[in-house]
XYZ file of C-alpha atoms in Angstrom:
169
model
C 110.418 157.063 213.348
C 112.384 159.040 210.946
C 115.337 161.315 211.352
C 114.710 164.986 210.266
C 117.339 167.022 209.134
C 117.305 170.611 208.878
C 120.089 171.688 206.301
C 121.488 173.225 203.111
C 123.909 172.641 200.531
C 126.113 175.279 201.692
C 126.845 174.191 204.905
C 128.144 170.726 206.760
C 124.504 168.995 206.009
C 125.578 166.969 203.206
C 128.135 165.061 205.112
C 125.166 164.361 207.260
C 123.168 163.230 204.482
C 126.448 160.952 203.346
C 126.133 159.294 206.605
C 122.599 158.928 206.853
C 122.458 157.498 202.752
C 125.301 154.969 203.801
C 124.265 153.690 206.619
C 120.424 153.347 204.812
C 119.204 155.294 208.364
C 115.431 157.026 207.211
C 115.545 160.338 207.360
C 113.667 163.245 205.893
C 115.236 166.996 204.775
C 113.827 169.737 206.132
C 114.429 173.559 205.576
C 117.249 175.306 206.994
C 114.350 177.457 208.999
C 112.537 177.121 210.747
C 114.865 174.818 213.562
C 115.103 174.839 217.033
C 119.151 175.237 216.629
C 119.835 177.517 219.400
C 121.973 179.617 217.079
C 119.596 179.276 214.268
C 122.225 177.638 212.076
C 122.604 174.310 209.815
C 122.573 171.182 210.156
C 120.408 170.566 212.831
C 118.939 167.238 213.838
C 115.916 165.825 215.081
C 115.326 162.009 216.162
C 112.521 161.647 218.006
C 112.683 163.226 221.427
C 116.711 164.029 220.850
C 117.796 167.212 219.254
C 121.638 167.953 218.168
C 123.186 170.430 216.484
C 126.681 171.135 215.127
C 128.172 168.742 212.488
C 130.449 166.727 214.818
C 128.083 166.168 217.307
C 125.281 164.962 215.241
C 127.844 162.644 213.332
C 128.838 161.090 216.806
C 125.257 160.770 218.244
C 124.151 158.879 214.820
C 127.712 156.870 214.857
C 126.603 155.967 218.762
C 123.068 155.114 217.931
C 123.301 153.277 214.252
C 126.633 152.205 213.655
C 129.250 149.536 214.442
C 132.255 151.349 214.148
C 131.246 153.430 218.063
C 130.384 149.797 219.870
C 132.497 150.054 222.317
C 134.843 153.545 224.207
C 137.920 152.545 222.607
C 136.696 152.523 219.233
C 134.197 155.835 220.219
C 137.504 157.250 220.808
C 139.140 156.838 217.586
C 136.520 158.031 215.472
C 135.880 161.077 218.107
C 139.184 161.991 217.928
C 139.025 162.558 214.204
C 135.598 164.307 214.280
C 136.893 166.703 217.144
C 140.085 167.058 215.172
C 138.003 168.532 212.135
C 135.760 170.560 213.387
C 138.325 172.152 215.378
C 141.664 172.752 213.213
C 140.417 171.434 209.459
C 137.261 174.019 209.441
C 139.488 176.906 209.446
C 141.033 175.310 206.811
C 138.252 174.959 204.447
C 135.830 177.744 205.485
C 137.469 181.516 205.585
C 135.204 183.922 207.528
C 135.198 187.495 207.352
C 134.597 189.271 210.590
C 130.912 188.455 210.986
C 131.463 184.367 211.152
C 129.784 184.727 206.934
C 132.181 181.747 205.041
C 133.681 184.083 202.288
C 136.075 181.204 200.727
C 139.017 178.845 202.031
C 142.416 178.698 203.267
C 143.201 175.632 201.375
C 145.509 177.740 199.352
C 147.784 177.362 202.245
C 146.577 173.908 203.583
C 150.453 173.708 205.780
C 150.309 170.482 207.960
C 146.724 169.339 208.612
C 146.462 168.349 205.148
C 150.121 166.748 204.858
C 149.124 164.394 208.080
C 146.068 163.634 206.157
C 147.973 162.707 203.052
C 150.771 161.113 205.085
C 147.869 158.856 206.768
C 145.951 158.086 203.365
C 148.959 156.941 201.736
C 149.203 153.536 204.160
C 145.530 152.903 204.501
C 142.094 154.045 202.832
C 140.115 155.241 205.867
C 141.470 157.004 209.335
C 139.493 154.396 211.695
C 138.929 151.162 210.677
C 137.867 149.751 207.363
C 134.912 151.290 206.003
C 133.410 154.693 205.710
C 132.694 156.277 209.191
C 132.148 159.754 211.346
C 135.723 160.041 210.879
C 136.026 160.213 207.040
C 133.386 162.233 206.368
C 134.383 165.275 208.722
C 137.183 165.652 205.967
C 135.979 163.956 202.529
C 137.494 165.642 199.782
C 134.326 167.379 198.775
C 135.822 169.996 201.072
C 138.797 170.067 198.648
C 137.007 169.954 195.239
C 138.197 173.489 193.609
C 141.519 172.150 195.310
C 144.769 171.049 192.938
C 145.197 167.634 194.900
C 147.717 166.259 192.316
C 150.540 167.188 195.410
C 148.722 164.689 197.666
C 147.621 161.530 195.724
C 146.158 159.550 198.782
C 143.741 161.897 199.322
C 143.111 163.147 195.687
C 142.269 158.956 195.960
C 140.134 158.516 198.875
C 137.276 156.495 198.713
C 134.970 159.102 199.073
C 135.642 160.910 196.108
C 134.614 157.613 193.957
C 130.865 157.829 195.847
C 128.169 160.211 194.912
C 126.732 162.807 197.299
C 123.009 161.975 197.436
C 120.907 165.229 196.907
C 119.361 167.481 199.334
């Protein structure tokens, strides 16, 4: 069976689509709407009989079902860790709202200590958990960071990520 995902370019879906391409999982795009996302938003996943919404949570269900890096709890928790820690202090980060949740820009003029621990991280090792592209990684590759000066951090300007290409929607 193949994965459907319901996404867009202008929201988390292509880190979706990162994972999916690396990890040479099938999967098939589908349209932002219709989706059975409870909220009506993007990206929203379908795989078989299992539904999941919300970026982190569809990067930990695919990490749990199709790759090695989530094999056992310990290393579930480092790479849930990471994903949690995205969604939950980098996103502000990256996506400015205005008052009715609409992305109007990014903070990353003012990026403070979430992206120093980043660089601080980077500069000793290539990936946050383990040795190859994971969950992790993607909830904060630098395509987040592209209209970004990153000549102040050079580890993450560097990572990995930055030297693949984004497969299209």
């Amino acid at each position: 069976m193949v994965v459907e995902l319901h996404g867009s370019m202008g929201s988390r879906s292509p880190l979706i689509n990162w994972f999916l391409e690396e990890r040479s999982i099938p999967y098939e795009m589908k349209p932002p709407r219709p989706s059975n996302h409870p909220f009506g938003q993007v990206p929203f996943l379908v795989d078989g009989d299992v539904e999941v919404f919300e970026s982190g949570a569809i990067l930990l269900y695919l990490a749990d079902k199709y790759d090695t890096a989530c094999d056992t709890p310990e290393k579930r928790a480092l790479v849930t860790k990471w994903v949690v820690w995205a969604n939950a202090s980098l996103d502000p980060i990256c996506f400015a709202e205005n008052e009715r949740g609409q992305v109007i820009g990014t903070r990353l003029d003012q990026p403070g200590r979430a992206i120093s621990v980043l660089e601080d991280m980077l500069a000793t090792k290539d990936y946050l958990v383990g040795d190859q592209l994971s969950a992790s990684y993607l909830n904060y590759v630098p395509v987040f960071f592209a209209q970004v000066d990153l000549s102040e951090t050079p580890a993450m300007h560097l990572a990995k990520p930055t030297q693949m290409l984004l497969p299209p929607l």
